[in-house]
Amino acid sequence: MFVYEFMRNAFWAATFIAITCGVVGVYVVARNFSFLAHTLSEIGFAGAAFAILMGLKPLTGMLIFALLGSIGVGELSMQTEQKESSISAISAFFVGLGILFLSLSSSSSSYATNILFGSIIGVSRSSVYQLVGLSVVVLLIIFAIQRPLNYDSFDHIGAAAHHINTGFIGVVFLVALAMAVSIGSQMVGSMLVFVLLTMPSSTARYLGKSIPSMLAWSVGLALLGVWAGLCLGYITNWPVTFFISVIEVTAYLLVYFTQAIKKRA
Amino acid sequence: MSKALQVVDLSMKFDDQEIFKKINFSLETGSMTALLGPNGAGKTTLVRILIGMLSPSHGYFELADDVKVGYVPQFRNIDPDYPLSIKSFIELNTPFWKSQKVKDQVNHILQETHLKGLADTRMGEASGGQKQRAYLAQALLDQPNFIILDEATASLDPKAKEELMSLIAHLNHEHKMTVLFVTHDIPLAKRYMKDYLYLSDGTVSQGKMEDFKESFN
Ligand SMILES: Nc1ncnc2c1ncn2[C@@H]1O[C@H](COP(=O)(O)OP(=O)(O)O)[C@@H](O)[C@H]1O
Ligand SMILES: [Mg+2]
């Protein structure tokens, strides 16, 4: 299958996306941001639809919307009491907006399918460069703040008592998250990007007891999912996204039940 | 005896709620003091001012030049699913790539807090006493010579209480650490602490623990 350039492109893009989502996901779960990640993907969906309406690349629109959204939603989630319901309201509004943009743009419905459910096979060489570049930026951001990010994500009270500027760390992380959501959506679609962002890292929480080991498990499981998903998609012609979600969810359930049985014993 | 801490005319207000007004006291180096007072008296607020998390609305305090404060906060959010091991939790405030020196320090503190054999236990699965010792261990990694603990024994069973208190006494005896221990538990304070500070109705009184008479619930 690697004789085809489109498959090689897909593999490279998938590899970097999986590494990024695996790393970012560890912090998403540690900070209880799963819900926020999902909201950002819905805001990003509206952005992608808006870009199509304007004749831009979906990734561009998604990045802009998700980045702006991350700042707004972040503020909201830190201040409001009823954050879940207010964030739900925002997601609903943006999904509605996205549907409107898509219908106004009168482009083919395959665009909508691609944004919602991913379109990694057929990604162009230049898009691969873009995705790899963005992945590297996200990883560099995480690397630059890793020490306070680790402390704040896994012990917010301890970090605050050590005069760590937890508000600043939170905002920087949200920016990285918005970018991760945007590039992850290119792979599995905005509908299911939280699968890559939360499933491998949730599984990793059962398997690792230190931050390095959780990162390793999370990235490993994300890579396993996208690589196997691409292969199986190539062989069967079924959607890659389907295989990725089945693999990640199966891994999670397996580990979850093994752990539950161990605890009982 | 030299002073580790000197508090001068310190006042604190939240909006228009006055917590305490113009309090004055000092703590000697190597002293062991219980900070007592009813719920809501402002003990945690005072401690948060002393470690620099809050600014007082009036007055000031001075720490001796060589004082390094360690702090164990009153509440932590560690749920039963919390994944990190005790060791990983303690070393959260260390670099990702740890030097031999840092590793040695962590090991030494694990030993000192009797957590060596539990280093690999997940924090979420640790007992209340083990968690509390891990919080203390994390604070000790800063190598403080003045430690402030806020209600560290509040949710512990009697055995875990004794274990933590003898550990604190050990830090005071062997390492000459100045101790400020916030608590409700007067019998416990009488057994382990030498001096008291009593914060109530916005004022503070100070004395020897054995002379402490007031009672509160
Ligand atoms: N950040 C804050 N903003 C407003 N009021 C506060 C804040 N922190 C504490 N308080 C109030 O100050 C009072 C003292 O609280 P606290 O210092 O926690 O008491 P203690 O530790 O003695 O139980 C309480 O009435 C509490 O509601
Ligand atoms: Mg308190």
XYZ file of C-alpha atoms and ligand atoms in Angstrom:
510
model
C 0.000 0.000 0.000
C 2.939 2.354 0.470
C 3.552 2.387 -3.256
C 0.773 4.966 -3.425
C 1.778 8.484 -2.587
C -1.655 9.238 -1.081
C -1.154 6.446 1.427
C 2.339 7.625 2.339
C 0.987 11.137 2.852
C -1.812 9.807 4.996
C 0.618 7.847 7.150
C 2.869 10.805 7.792
C 0.000 13.095 8.649
C -1.607 10.427 10.841
C 1.620 9.774 12.727
C 2.134 13.377 13.721
C -1.532 13.920 14.523
C -1.520 10.843 16.777
C 1.598 11.969 18.642
C 0.139 15.428 19.191
C -3.285 14.229 20.282
C -1.722 11.560 22.498
C 0.409 14.122 24.336
C -2.224 16.860 24.578
C -4.833 14.288 25.599
C -2.961 13.404 28.794
C -3.467 16.982 29.968
C -7.021 17.210 28.613
C -8.033 14.314 30.849
C -5.927 15.426 33.828
C -7.538 18.878 33.720
C -11.043 17.490 33.168
C -11.258 19.267 29.826
C -12.871 16.475 27.765
C -16.068 18.432 27.518
C -14.210 21.561 26.518
C -12.293 19.687 23.806
C -15.592 18.545 22.360
C -16.963 22.080 22.400
C -13.862 23.378 20.650
C -14.306 20.801 17.910
C -17.873 21.994 17.382
C -16.738 25.602 17.199
C -14.036 24.416 14.808
C -16.675 22.719 12.667
C -18.416 26.065 12.249
C -15.064 27.587 11.321
C -14.398 24.958 8.692
C -17.853 25.469 7.202
C -17.292 29.221 7.213
C -13.984 28.755 5.383
C -15.682 26.716 2.680
C -18.276 29.443 2.275
C -15.448 31.981 1.884
C -13.471 29.770 -0.444
C -10.689 29.138 2.072
C -9.183 25.892 3.297
C -11.304 24.241 6.026
C -8.230 23.889 8.281
C -7.685 27.665 8.203
C -11.227 28.426 9.293
C -11.120 25.734 11.905
C -7.893 27.051 13.422
C -9.178 30.608 13.607
C -12.507 29.659 15.160
C -11.040 27.148 17.577
C -8.335 29.558 18.732
C -10.815 32.363 19.334
C -13.175 29.855 20.911
C -10.499 28.542 23.262
C -9.942 31.984 24.730
C -13.664 32.702 25.108
C -14.641 29.307 26.431
C -11.638 29.256 28.732
C -12.678 32.536 30.344
C -16.198 31.251 30.686
C -15.232 27.927 32.222
C -13.084 29.660 34.826
C -15.677 32.214 35.835
C -19.179 30.897 35.408
C -20.864 28.718 37.954
C -23.003 26.807 35.504
C -20.233 26.168 33.059
C -21.556 22.926 31.597
C -24.862 24.379 30.518
C -23.432 27.644 29.241
C -20.796 25.774 27.256
C -23.487 23.440 25.884
C -25.405 26.481 24.712
C -22.338 27.785 22.912
C -21.693 24.449 21.183
C -25.276 24.222 20.034
C -25.078 27.722 18.620
C -21.897 26.973 16.674
C -23.108 23.663 15.297
C -26.187 25.493 14.046
C -24.011 28.182 12.526
C -21.859 25.549 10.793
C -24.907 23.922 9.250
C -26.059 27.305 7.971
C -22.635 28.067 6.432
C -22.563 24.685 4.739
C -26.001 25.108 3.205
C -25.206 28.661 2.065
C -22.008 27.578 0.394
C -23.969 25.124 -1.767
C -20.862 22.985 -2.130
C -21.227 19.253 -2.398
C -22.254 17.356 0.705
C -18.991 15.408 0.612
C -17.368 18.499 2.087
C -19.613 18.274 5.094
C -18.869 14.586 5.492
C -15.142 15.305 5.317
C -15.270 17.993 7.990
C -17.459 15.988 10.305
C -15.933 12.546 9.861
C -12.406 13.115 8.577
C -10.637 12.815 5.266
C -7.108 11.686 5.810
C -6.883 9.503 2.724
C -6.382 11.848 -0.147
C -4.568 14.493 1.886
C -2.140 16.378 -0.353
C 1.597 16.676 0.106
C 1.348 20.348 1.024
C -1.368 19.626 3.589
C 0.918 17.042 5.152
C 3.617 19.671 5.580
C 1.068 21.961 7.142
C -0.192 19.325 9.566
C 3.325 18.294 10.544
C 4.312 21.930 11.063
C 1.284 22.587 13.260
C 1.918 19.410 15.243
C 5.465 20.505 15.918
C 4.237 23.909 17.093
C 1.787 22.285 19.518
C 4.450 19.942 20.863
C 6.872 22.839 21.293
C 4.277 24.820 23.241
C 3.661 21.859 25.549
C 7.387 21.304 25.911
C 8.003 24.958 26.753
C 5.526 24.926 29.649
C 5.816 21.261 30.616
C 6.979 21.726 34.192
C 4.290 24.129 35.397
C 1.765 22.378 33.127
C 2.497 19.036 34.765
C 2.220 20.505 38.231
C -0.938 22.503 37.532
C -2.691 19.699 35.653
C -2.000 17.022 38.258
C -2.057 19.150 41.421
C -3.721 22.482 40.839
C -3.757 23.432 44.523
C -0.099 22.546 45.036
C 0.870 24.532 41.937
C -1.075 27.587 43.085
C 0.586 27.350 46.509
C 3.943 27.444 44.697
C 3.069 30.742 43.051
C 2.746 29.183 39.625
C 0.687 31.422 37.363
C -2.000 28.815 36.819
C -4.239 31.186 34.849
C -1.509 31.828 32.300
C -0.664 28.129 32.013
C -4.363 27.415 31.471
C -4.636 29.894 28.614
C -1.474 28.677 26.889
C -2.712 25.110 27.180
C -6.085 26.062 25.681
C -4.303 27.539 22.668
C -2.374 24.291 22.220
C -5.619 22.366 22.650
C -7.402 24.438 19.999
C -4.602 23.657 17.543
C -4.620 19.974 18.450
C -8.386 19.854 17.928
C -8.019 21.479 14.511
C -5.352 19.125 13.246
C -6.954 16.093 14.851
C -10.169 16.920 13.017
C -8.353 16.574 9.706
C -7.811 12.949 10.591
C -10.971 11.751 12.303
C -13.317 14.684 11.749
C -14.606 17.238 14.206
C -17.371 14.878 15.249
C -14.916 12.333 16.615
C -11.738 14.256 17.378
C -12.373 13.802 21.084
C -11.858 10.077 20.471
C -8.189 10.752 19.695
C -7.895 13.366 22.417
C -9.488 11.522 25.299
C -9.619 7.763 24.691
C -5.873 6.915 24.494
C -5.108 9.213 27.423
C -7.965 7.817 29.524
C -6.655 4.314 28.891
C -3.154 5.537 29.737
C -4.348 6.660 33.175
C -4.972 3.023 34.075
C -1.704 1.814 32.605
C 0.774 4.437 33.782
C 1.494 5.813 37.235
C 3.888 8.582 36.228
C 3.561 11.371 33.696
C 6.239 9.992 31.326
C 4.632 6.545 31.318
C 1.157 8.001 30.752
C 2.492 10.060 27.845
C 4.133 6.981 26.367
C 0.998 4.840 26.670
C -1.224 7.577 25.326
C 0.933 8.271 22.274
C 1.429 4.537 21.700
C -2.294 3.816 21.754
C -3.056 6.781 19.500
C -0.430 5.615 17.008
C -1.709 2.054 17.126
C -5.222 3.323 16.413
C -4.383 5.523 13.434
C -1.898 3.120 11.845
C -4.175 0.124 12.187
C -7.113 2.270 11.113
C -5.351 3.304 7.928
C -4.351 -0.269 7.073
C -7.810 -1.655 7.745
C -9.411 1.206 5.851
C -7.143 0.504 2.898
C -7.965 -3.193 2.898
C -11.707 -2.979 3.453
C -12.527 0.403 1.972
C -14.502 1.172 5.114
C -13.997 4.566 6.787
C -10.685 4.957 8.619
C -12.451 6.906 11.356
C -14.666 3.920 12.078
C -11.668 1.683 12.718
C -9.861 4.270 14.817
C -12.797 4.773 17.137
C -13.434 1.035 17.450
C -9.777 0.385 18.284
C -9.482 3.183 20.849
C -12.764 2.346 22.546
C -11.964 -1.377 22.624
C -8.559 -0.699 24.179
C -10.207 1.512 26.775
C -12.904 -0.991 27.679
C -10.416 -3.859 27.840
C -8.172 -2.001 30.238
C -11.092 -0.639 32.222
C -12.624 -4.060 32.833
C -9.282 -5.719 33.527
C -8.659 -3.065 36.138
C -12.135 -3.428 37.634
C -11.700 -7.201 37.937
C -8.259 -6.787 39.491
C -9.649 -4.400 42.077
C -12.396 -6.836 43.052
C -9.973 -9.721 43.424
C 16.440 33.226 70.346
C 16.076 34.795 66.911
C 12.764 35.524 65.321
C 11.731 33.544 62.266
C 8.604 35.596 61.690
C 7.396 38.971 62.867
C 3.829 40.080 62.128
C 3.088 43.785 62.520
C -0.357 45.410 62.592
C -1.671 42.958 60.033
C -5.273 43.430 58.895
C -7.319 41.597 56.326
C -10.639 42.411 54.699
C -12.598 40.653 51.972
C -14.744 43.355 50.410
C -16.286 44.795 53.576
C -15.945 41.643 55.689
C -13.193 42.192 58.239
C -11.367 38.945 59.007
C -8.798 40.255 61.498
C -7.583 43.690 62.485
C -4.105 44.896 63.457
C -2.791 41.614 64.764
C 0.769 41.422 66.103
C 2.830 38.389 67.028
C 6.164 36.773 66.364
C 7.453 33.205 66.114
C 10.905 32.151 67.253
C 13.209 30.077 65.126
C 12.731 26.398 65.916
C 9.419 26.974 67.744
C 6.427 24.689 67.476
C 3.179 26.617 67.422
C -0.445 25.592 67.055
C -2.625 28.122 65.245
C -6.017 27.620 66.892
C -9.380 29.190 66.385
C -12.991 28.391 65.456
C -14.083 27.639 61.919
C -14.063 30.747 59.757
C -11.846 32.691 62.171
C -9.369 33.399 59.378
C -6.613 30.856 60.059
C -6.295 29.809 56.421
C -6.455 33.442 55.327
C -3.596 34.348 57.683
C -1.516 31.435 56.408
C -2.182 32.371 52.784
C -0.940 35.873 53.510
C 2.216 34.506 55.149
C 3.117 32.402 52.116
C 2.361 35.244 49.712
C -0.801 33.962 48.038
C -2.850 36.892 49.366
C -1.854 40.451 50.144
C -2.993 41.892 53.453
C -5.202 44.962 53.333
C -3.041 46.636 55.948
C 0.188 46.024 57.893
C 3.085 43.758 57.045
C 5.111 40.768 58.156
C 8.801 39.955 58.033
C 10.508 36.606 57.651
C 14.136 36.258 58.764
C 16.583 36.325 55.851
C 17.441 32.638 56.021
C 13.845 31.449 56.330
C 12.429 29.274 53.586
C 8.751 28.458 54.015
C 7.144 25.157 53.083
C 3.362 24.933 52.985
C 0.839 22.104 53.076
C -2.580 23.507 52.009
C -5.824 22.609 53.768
C -7.584 20.906 50.853
C -6.338 18.936 47.870
C -8.443 17.475 45.088
C -7.223 13.919 44.790
C -10.120 11.646 43.777
C -10.047 7.819 43.989
C -9.225 7.615 40.252
C -6.182 9.857 40.579
C -3.497 8.022 38.615
C -0.089 9.251 39.804
C 1.971 7.171 42.219
C 2.976 8.703 45.531
C 6.492 9.188 44.212
C 5.329 10.872 41.000
C 3.060 13.130 43.016
C 5.846 14.202 45.349
C 8.183 15.064 42.483
C 5.634 17.079 40.466
C 7.588 20.257 41.084
C 10.849 18.881 39.706
C 12.215 18.939 36.146
C 11.047 16.303 33.655
C 14.612 15.033 33.345
C 15.829 14.640 36.905
C 19.418 14.964 38.010
C 20.913 12.392 40.378
C 20.739 15.034 43.097
C 16.986 15.446 42.689
C 16.483 11.676 42.623
C 18.488 11.318 45.835
C 16.486 14.065 47.480
C 13.198 12.423 46.517
C 14.389 9.077 47.873
C 15.579 10.649 51.086
C 12.238 12.381 51.634
C 10.311 9.188 50.843
C 12.346 7.518 53.568
C 11.901 10.338 56.046
C 8.112 10.396 55.595
C 7.871 6.573 55.783
C 6.619 6.322 52.222
C 9.533 4.363 50.762
C 7.618 1.099 50.490
C 4.563 2.906 49.144
C 6.360 4.946 46.481
C 4.583 3.030 43.727
C 1.098 3.137 45.275
C -1.319 5.354 43.406
C -2.288 8.500 45.296
C -5.944 7.758 44.575
C -5.614 4.424 46.364
C -3.536 5.663 49.299
C -5.081 6.041 52.768
C -5.806 9.464 54.236
C -2.668 9.344 56.374
C -0.486 8.267 53.460
C -1.856 11.062 51.290
C -1.255 13.623 53.997
C 2.346 12.456 54.375
C 2.751 12.704 50.610
C 1.516 16.322 50.707
C 4.038 17.010 53.437
C 6.766 15.243 51.449
C 6.030 17.378 48.390
C 6.423 20.511 50.507
C 9.641 19.173 52.067
C 11.187 18.789 48.625
C 11.615 22.579 48.630
C 13.928 22.056 51.622
C 12.148 24.531 53.879
C 13.244 25.364 57.433
C 9.790 26.679 58.352
C 6.776 24.482 57.655
C 3.122 25.528 57.767
C 0.466 22.812 57.821
C -3.206 23.726 57.476
C -5.601 21.277 59.186
C -3.383 18.369 58.199
C -4.957 15.981 60.702
C -8.585 17.028 60.216
C -9.788 13.908 58.395
C -7.389 11.324 59.809
C -8.036 8.397 62.124
C -6.247 8.445 65.515
C -3.381 6.202 64.426
C -2.659 8.237 61.290
C -2.830 11.403 63.390
C -0.168 10.140 65.775
C 2.042 9.055 62.905
C 1.844 12.464 61.224
C 2.365 14.340 64.477
C 5.437 12.346 65.444
C 6.798 13.016 61.963
C 6.274 16.749 62.512
C 7.899 16.508 65.949
C 10.822 14.728 64.307
C 11.224 17.549 61.762
C 11.254 20.040 64.618
C 13.721 18.091 66.797
C 16.112 16.715 64.274
C 15.993 19.363 61.574
C 15.305 22.381 63.783
C 12.362 23.234 61.594
C 10.029 25.980 62.763
C 6.476 24.596 62.768
C 3.164 26.431 62.458
C 0.369 23.899 62.724
C -3.213 24.993 62.071
C -5.715 22.825 63.894
C -9.032 22.465 65.653
C -7.872 19.609 67.753
C -6.879 21.078 71.124
C -6.007 17.781 72.871
C -3.729 16.889 69.980
C -2.156 20.348 69.996
C -1.595 20.061 73.768
C 0.289 16.851 73.286
C 2.569 17.888 70.466
C 2.787 21.683 70.242
C 4.615 23.982 72.656
C 3.031 27.360 71.939
C -0.302 28.533 70.681
C -1.706 31.395 68.679
C -5.427 31.778 69.162
C -7.261 33.627 66.410
C -10.823 34.621 67.201
C -13.120 37.601 66.609
C -10.452 39.320 64.545
C -7.800 39.325 67.257
C -4.963 37.041 68.220
C -3.594 35.893 71.570
C -0.422 33.958 72.167
C 0.965 31.763 74.919
C 2.233 28.386 76.085
C 0.115 25.470 74.946
C -0.207 24.062 78.473
C -1.804 27.328 79.601
C -4.390 27.321 76.814
C -7.834 27.561 78.418
C -10.363 28.760 75.909
C -12.611 26.173 74.379
C -14.516 26.308 71.139
C -16.258 23.956 68.772
N -11.077 34.519 48.827
C -12.041 34.894 49.704
N -12.955 35.828 49.379
C -13.911 36.218 50.266
N -14.023 35.727 51.509
C -13.159 34.776 51.905
C -12.123 34.308 51.021
N -11.389 33.374 51.681
C -11.957 33.273 52.917
N -13.010 34.106 53.045
C -13.820 34.269 54.269
O -12.943 34.583 55.316
C -13.355 33.965 56.519
C -12.210 33.184 57.107
O -11.950 32.037 56.309
P -10.748 31.071 56.583
O -9.492 31.851 56.631
O -10.816 29.962 55.590
O -11.104 30.522 58.051
P -10.513 29.260 58.833
O -9.368 28.696 58.067
O -10.124 29.805 60.154
O -11.646 28.285 58.975
C -14.587 33.139 56.189
O -15.724 33.847 56.555
C -14.509 32.975 54.693
O -15.800 32.886 54.147
Mg -9.055 26.866 57.175
